[in-house]
Amino acid sequence: MELPRVIQIGYGVIREVGSFLARFSPKRILIISGPIVWARVGEMVEDALKREEFRYRCIEVDHSTKKEVEDAVRVAKEFGADLIIGLGGGRAVDVAKLTSYYCGVIFVSLPTSASHDGIASPLASIKGGDRPYSYMTKPPTGVLADVNIIAEAPPKLLAAGCGDLIAKITAVRDWMLARDEKQEYFGKYAANLALLSAEIVLSEAKGIGSGSKEYVRDVVEALISAGVAAGIAGSSRPCSGAEHLFSHALDIIAPNVGLHGEKCGLGAVMMAKLHNLDWEKLRDALRDVKAPVTATELGLSADQIAKALVLAPDLRPERYTILHKIRLSYEQAKALAKDVGVI
Ligand code: ZN
């Protein structure tokens, strides 16, 4: 198991980032951030680093493709970075995670939104590589999550994070299916931890939808727990099943439409139906947190949804899920999406 060593969550904790980092005794820090986030919180972070007299450099990334990672690796090596910070939402954290993994240096995650479980997981979602799904790396050594900053991010990001959490319900079901039918290793503890993180969204959906800070904190903690579950399992199994493959298929069929967590949430509703679970409960929770529950709300057509359902199992033939067991035809895929009101 590889797990984060220090996790600090709280209101206004960004101000303590200097002392947080000091425990790792870094000599040269590389910060990887996005332009919007850097404009929002960069000064605060810089002030904290200057107080500790750290040597640092910052690079901004707009995307999370192989190119950004290659460029960041080059900068990190030239600069001699021994600690890399991912400061931002999904992209910057993903690029920083894979860069630090390639460079073999400490990675610290400073999330500024709660849109997916990559905050604390060992998985990095990088586009343009040899696979449409996530890369297995190492979890961050440190995670510092400032709830004040995360609460100020656009509400749709938090709703997407809830979609990524609800997806754990069908991901764990797929893992159980692989255990029962393919004798795959199944980690009960990791599975339960992932489920726990989904259950908090189901039980507190209305509160989360209100945007109140205490609920934002719950979502952040749940996303971190889900990431830790992947660290315990040593794979993405507890966090990612057929609903994630559906989301990855949409990345190919309709690039840059909808957020990862939004697509996974929608996928989870359909996979829940295939698993004979209470899919309406999942749909209602998504609605309560103000996440999209239909293709139209996500900006997708019925045709794109059906195509993604058909393509999804081919993206990872070795990862057995409900979509590998029930190979849907285009017509069957459309009927499924219709049954649960997605189209
Ligand atoms: Zn995910």
Coordinates of C-alpha atoms and ligand atoms in Angstrom, one line a residue:
M1 CA 0.0 0.0 0.0
E2 CA 1.2 3.5 -0.8
L3 CA -0.6 6.2 1.1
P4 CA -0.2 10.0 1.7
R5 CA 1.9 10.8 4.7
V6 CA 0.3 14.1 5.8
I7 CA -3.2 15.3 5.0
Q8 CA -4.3 18.7 6.2
I9 CA -7.9 19.9 5.6
G10 CA -9.3 23.1 7.0
Y11 CA -10.5 26.6 6.6
G12 CA -7.7 29.0 5.5
V13 CA -5.0 26.4 5.8
I14 CA -3.4 27.7 2.6
R15 CA -1.7 30.3 4.8
E16 CA 0.2 27.5 6.5
V17 CA 1.5 26.0 3.3
G18 CA 5.1 27.1 4.2
S19 CA 5.2 25.2 7.5
F20 CA 3.4 22.3 5.8
L21 CA 6.1 22.0 3.2
A22 CA 8.9 22.5 5.7
R23 CA 8.4 19.0 7.2
F24 CA 9.6 17.6 3.8
S25 CA 12.8 19.8 4.0
P26 CA 12.6 20.7 0.3
K27 CA 15.6 22.5 -1.3
R28 CA 14.0 23.5 -4.6
I29 CA 10.2 23.5 -5.2
L30 CA 8.5 23.4 -8.6
I31 CA 4.9 24.6 -8.5
I32 CA 2.7 23.4 -11.4
S33 CA -0.5 25.4 -11.6
G34 CA -3.1 26.7 -14.0
P35 CA -3.4 30.3 -15.1
I36 CA -6.8 31.0 -13.5
V37 CA -5.9 29.3 -10.2
W38 CA -2.4 31.0 -10.1
A39 CA -4.1 34.4 -10.6
R40 CA -6.5 33.5 -7.7
V41 CA -4.2 32.1 -5.1
G42 CA -0.6 32.4 -6.4
E43 CA 0.3 35.4 -4.4
M44 CA -0.8 33.7 -1.1
V45 CA 1.3 30.7 -1.9
E46 CA 4.3 32.8 -2.9
D47 CA 4.1 34.8 0.3
A48 CA 4.1 31.6 2.4
L49 CA 7.1 30.2 0.4
K50 CA 9.0 33.4 0.7
R51 CA 8.5 33.5 4.5
E52 CA 10.2 30.1 4.7
E53 CA 12.9 31.2 2.3
F54 CA 12.3 28.3 -0.1
R55 CA 13.7 28.4 -3.6
Y56 CA 10.9 27.9 -6.0
R57 CA 9.7 28.1 -9.6
C58 CA 6.3 28.1 -11.1
I59 CA 5.0 26.9 -14.4
E60 CA 1.5 27.2 -15.6
V61 CA -0.3 24.5 -17.6
D62 CA -3.5 24.8 -19.6
H63 CA -4.0 21.2 -20.4
S64 CA -3.0 17.8 -19.1
T65 CA -1.5 16.0 -22.0
K66 CA 1.8 14.1 -22.4
K67 CA 3.4 17.3 -23.8
E68 CA 2.8 19.3 -20.6
V69 CA 4.3 16.4 -18.6
E70 CA 7.4 16.2 -20.8
D71 CA 7.9 19.9 -20.6
A72 CA 7.4 19.9 -16.8
V73 CA 9.9 17.0 -16.4
R74 CA 12.5 19.0 -18.3
V75 CA 11.9 22.1 -16.2
A76 CA 12.0 20.1 -13.0
K77 CA 15.3 18.5 -13.9
E78 CA 16.9 21.7 -15.1
F79 CA 15.8 23.4 -11.9
G80 CA 16.8 20.5 -9.7
A81 CA 13.4 20.3 -8.1
D82 CA 13.2 17.9 -5.2
L83 CA 9.5 18.6 -4.4
I84 CA 6.7 19.3 -6.9
I85 CA 3.4 20.9 -6.0
G86 CA 0.3 20.4 -8.0
L87 CA -1.8 23.6 -7.3
G88 CA -5.2 23.7 -9.0
G89 CA -8.1 21.5 -10.1
G90 CA -7.7 18.4 -12.1
R91 CA -5.2 19.3 -14.8
A92 CA -2.4 20.8 -12.7
V93 CA -2.6 18.1 -10.1
D94 CA -2.5 15.4 -12.8
V95 CA 0.5 16.9 -14.6
A96 CA 2.3 17.4 -11.3
K97 CA 1.6 13.9 -10.1
L98 CA 3.0 12.2 -13.2
T99 CA 5.9 14.6 -13.4
S100 CA 7.0 14.0 -9.8
Y101 CA 6.6 10.2 -10.4
Y102 CA 8.9 10.4 -13.5
C103 CA 11.4 12.5 -11.6
G104 CA 11.2 10.4 -8.5
V105 CA 10.6 13.4 -6.2
I106 CA 8.1 14.3 -3.5
F107 CA 4.7 15.2 -4.7
V108 CA 2.4 17.6 -2.8
S109 CA -1.2 18.1 -3.8
L110 CA -2.8 21.5 -3.2
P111 CA -6.4 21.1 -4.7
T112 CA -8.3 24.3 -5.3
S113 CA -11.5 22.5 -6.4
A114 CA -13.3 19.3 -5.5
S115 CA -14.1 18.0 -8.9
H116 CA -12.6 14.5 -8.8
D117 CA -10.8 12.0 -6.6
G118 CA -7.3 12.6 -8.1
I119 CA -6.6 14.9 -5.1
A120 CA -5.1 12.1 -3.1
S121 CA -5.1 9.1 -5.4
P122 CA -2.1 7.4 -7.1
L123 CA -3.9 7.8 -10.5
A124 CA -3.1 10.5 -13.0
S125 CA -5.4 11.3 -16.0
I126 CA -3.1 12.4 -18.9
K127 CA -4.4 12.7 -22.4
G128 CA -2.5 12.1 -25.6
G129 CA -0.6 9.1 -24.3
D130 CA -0.8 5.4 -25.2
R131 CA -4.0 4.8 -23.2
P132 CA -7.4 6.6 -22.8
Y133 CA -7.6 5.8 -19.1
S134 CA -5.5 6.8 -16.0
Y135 CA -1.8 6.2 -15.3
M136 CA -1.0 4.4 -12.1
T137 CA 1.7 6.4 -10.3
K138 CA 2.1 7.1 -6.6
P139 CA -0.2 9.0 -4.2
P140 CA 0.9 12.4 -3.1
T141 CA 3.1 12.5 0.0
G142 CA 1.3 15.5 1.3
V143 CA -2.2 16.9 0.7
L144 CA -3.2 20.4 1.8
A145 CA -6.9 21.2 1.1
D146 CA -8.2 24.7 2.0
V147 CA -11.9 24.4 2.2
N148 CA -12.3 28.2 1.9
I149 CA -10.6 28.2 -1.5
I150 CA -12.4 25.1 -2.7
A151 CA -15.8 26.5 -1.6
E152 CA -15.1 29.6 -3.8
A153 CA -14.6 27.5 -7.0
P154 CA -17.5 27.3 -9.5
P155 CA -20.3 25.2 -8.0
K156 CA -20.3 22.8 -11.0
L157 CA -16.9 21.5 -10.0
L158 CA -18.2 20.4 -6.6
A159 CA -21.2 18.8 -8.3
A160 CA -18.8 16.9 -10.6
G161 CA -16.8 15.7 -7.6
C162 CA -20.1 14.2 -6.3
G163 CA -20.6 12.4 -9.6
D164 CA -17.1 10.9 -9.3
L165 CA -18.0 9.8 -5.8
I166 CA -21.4 8.3 -6.7
A167 CA -19.5 6.4 -9.4
K168 CA -17.8 4.3 -6.6
I169 CA -21.1 2.4 -6.1
T170 CA -21.0 0.9 -9.6
A171 CA -17.1 0.7 -9.6
V172 CA -17.2 -1.5 -6.5
R173 CA -20.0 -3.6 -8.1
D174 CA -17.9 -4.2 -11.1
W175 CA -15.0 -5.2 -8.9
M176 CA -17.2 -7.7 -7.1
L177 CA -18.3 -9.0 -10.5
A178 CA -14.6 -9.5 -11.5
R179 CA -14.0 -11.3 -8.2
D180 CA -17.0 -13.6 -8.8
E181 CA -16.6 -14.3 -12.4
K182 CA -12.8 -13.8 -13.1
Q183 CA -11.4 -14.7 -9.7
E184 CA -9.8 -11.3 -9.5
Y185 CA -8.3 -10.0 -6.2
F186 CA -11.0 -8.1 -4.3
G187 CA -10.0 -5.9 -1.3
K188 CA -12.9 -5.7 1.1
Y189 CA -11.4 -2.8 3.1
A190 CA -10.6 -0.6 0.1
A191 CA -14.1 -1.4 -1.4
N192 CA -15.8 -0.4 1.8
L193 CA -13.8 2.8 2.1
A194 CA -14.7 3.8 -1.5
L195 CA -18.4 3.0 -0.8
L196 CA -18.4 5.1 2.4
S197 CA -17.2 8.1 0.3
A198 CA -20.2 7.6 -2.0
E199 CA -22.7 7.1 0.8
I200 CA -21.9 10.5 2.2
V201 CA -23.0 12.1 -1.1
L202 CA -26.2 10.0 -1.1
S203 CA -27.1 10.9 2.4
E204 CA -26.2 14.6 2.3
A205 CA -27.0 15.4 -1.3
K206 CA -29.4 18.3 -0.5
G207 CA -27.0 19.9 1.9
I208 CA -24.2 19.6 -0.6
G209 CA -26.4 21.2 -3.2
S210 CA -26.9 24.2 -0.9
G211 CA -23.2 24.9 -1.3
S212 CA -22.7 25.4 2.5
K213 CA -19.0 25.2 3.6
E214 CA -19.4 22.3 6.0
Y215 CA -20.7 20.1 3.2
V216 CA -17.9 21.2 0.9
R217 CA -15.6 19.9 3.6
D218 CA -17.5 16.5 3.6
V219 CA -17.0 16.2 -0.2
V220 CA -13.3 17.1 0.0
E221 CA -12.8 14.5 2.7
A222 CA -14.8 11.9 0.8
L223 CA -12.7 12.5 -2.4
I224 CA -9.5 12.2 -0.4
S225 CA -10.8 8.9 1.2
A226 CA -11.7 7.5 -2.2
G227 CA -8.2 8.3 -3.4
V228 CA -6.7 6.6 -0.4
A229 CA -8.9 3.6 -1.2
A230 CA -7.2 3.3 -4.6
G231 CA -3.9 3.5 -2.7
I232 CA -4.9 0.7 -0.4
A233 CA -6.1 -1.4 -3.3
G234 CA -3.0 -0.7 -5.4
S235 CA -5.3 -0.1 -8.4
S236 CA -8.1 2.1 -9.5
R237 CA -10.6 -0.8 -9.0
P238 CA -12.5 0.6 -6.0
C239 CA -12.9 4.0 -7.7
S240 CA -13.3 3.2 -11.4
G241 CA -15.6 0.8 -13.2
A242 CA -17.7 0.7 -16.4
E243 CA -19.0 4.2 -15.6
H244 CA -15.4 5.5 -15.9
L245 CA -14.9 3.6 -19.2
F246 CA -18.1 5.3 -20.4
S247 CA -16.6 8.7 -19.4
H248 CA -13.3 7.9 -21.2
A249 CA -15.3 6.8 -24.3
L250 CA -17.1 10.2 -24.3
D251 CA -13.6 11.9 -24.1
I252 CA -13.0 10.3 -27.5
I253 CA -16.4 10.7 -29.0
A254 CA -17.2 14.2 -27.8
P255 CA -13.9 15.7 -26.6
N256 CA -14.0 18.6 -24.1
V257 CA -17.8 18.3 -23.5
G258 CA -18.6 17.9 -19.8
L259 CA -16.4 17.3 -16.8
H260 CA -15.0 14.0 -15.8
G261 CA -17.2 13.6 -12.7
E262 CA -20.3 14.7 -14.5
K263 CA -19.8 12.0 -17.1
C264 CA -19.0 9.4 -14.5
G265 CA -22.1 10.3 -12.6
L266 CA -24.3 9.9 -15.6
G267 CA -22.5 6.6 -16.4
A268 CA -23.1 5.4 -12.8
V269 CA -26.9 5.8 -13.2
M270 CA -26.9 3.6 -16.3
M271 CA -24.5 1.0 -14.9
A272 CA -26.6 0.9 -11.7
K273 CA -29.5 -0.1 -13.8
L274 CA -27.5 -2.9 -15.5
H275 CA -26.4 -4.1 -12.0
N276 CA -30.0 -4.1 -10.9
L277 CA -29.3 -1.5 -8.2
D278 CA -31.5 1.4 -7.1
W279 CA -30.5 3.7 -10.0
E280 CA -33.2 6.2 -9.1
K281 CA -31.5 6.9 -5.8
L282 CA -28.2 7.7 -7.6
R283 CA -30.0 9.9 -10.1
D284 CA -31.9 11.8 -7.4
A285 CA -28.7 12.4 -5.5
L286 CA -27.0 13.8 -8.6
R287 CA -30.0 16.0 -9.1
D288 CA -29.9 17.3 -5.5
V289 CA -26.2 18.2 -5.8
K290 CA -27.1 20.0 -9.0
A291 CA -25.1 17.7 -11.3
P292 CA -26.4 16.9 -14.8
V293 CA -28.7 13.9 -15.0
T294 CA -29.5 14.0 -18.8
A295 CA -27.5 14.0 -21.9
T296 CA -29.0 17.4 -22.9
E297 CA -27.9 19.0 -19.6
L298 CA -24.4 17.8 -20.4
G299 CA -24.5 19.0 -24.0
L300 CA -24.5 15.6 -25.5
S301 CA -26.7 13.8 -28.0
A302 CA -28.5 10.5 -27.7
D303 CA -26.3 9.1 -30.5
Q304 CA -23.1 10.1 -28.6
I305 CA -24.3 8.5 -25.4
A306 CA -25.2 5.2 -27.2
K307 CA -21.9 5.2 -29.1
A308 CA -19.9 5.7 -25.9
L309 CA -21.7 2.8 -24.2
V310 CA -20.8 0.6 -27.0
L311 CA -17.2 1.7 -27.2
A312 CA -16.5 1.8 -23.5
P313 CA -15.6 -1.9 -22.9
D314 CA -13.1 -1.9 -25.8
L315 CA -11.0 0.8 -24.2
R316 CA -9.9 -1.7 -21.5
P317 CA -10.6 -5.2 -22.6
E318 CA -8.7 -6.7 -19.6
R319 CA -10.7 -4.7 -17.0
Y320 CA -13.8 -6.9 -16.5
T321 CA -17.0 -4.8 -15.8
I322 CA -20.7 -5.1 -16.4
L323 CA -20.2 -3.7 -19.9
H324 CA -17.9 -6.6 -20.7
K325 CA -20.4 -9.1 -19.3
I326 CA -23.4 -7.6 -21.1
R327 CA -22.1 -6.4 -24.5
L328 CA -24.6 -3.8 -25.5
S329 CA -25.6 -3.3 -29.1
Y330 CA -26.1 0.3 -30.3
E331 CA -29.9 -0.2 -30.0
Q332 CA -29.7 -1.8 -26.5
A333 CA -27.4 1.1 -25.4
K334 CA -30.0 3.6 -26.5
A335 CA -32.8 1.7 -24.8
L336 CA -30.8 1.7 -21.5
A337 CA -30.2 5.4 -21.7
K338 CA -33.9 5.9 -22.4
D339 CA -34.9 3.7 -19.5
V340 CA -33.1 5.8 -16.9
G341 CA -34.1 9.1 -18.5
V342 CA -30.6 10.0 -19.7
I343 CA -31.9 10.5 -23.2
Ligands
ZN1 ZN -12.9 9.5 -11.5

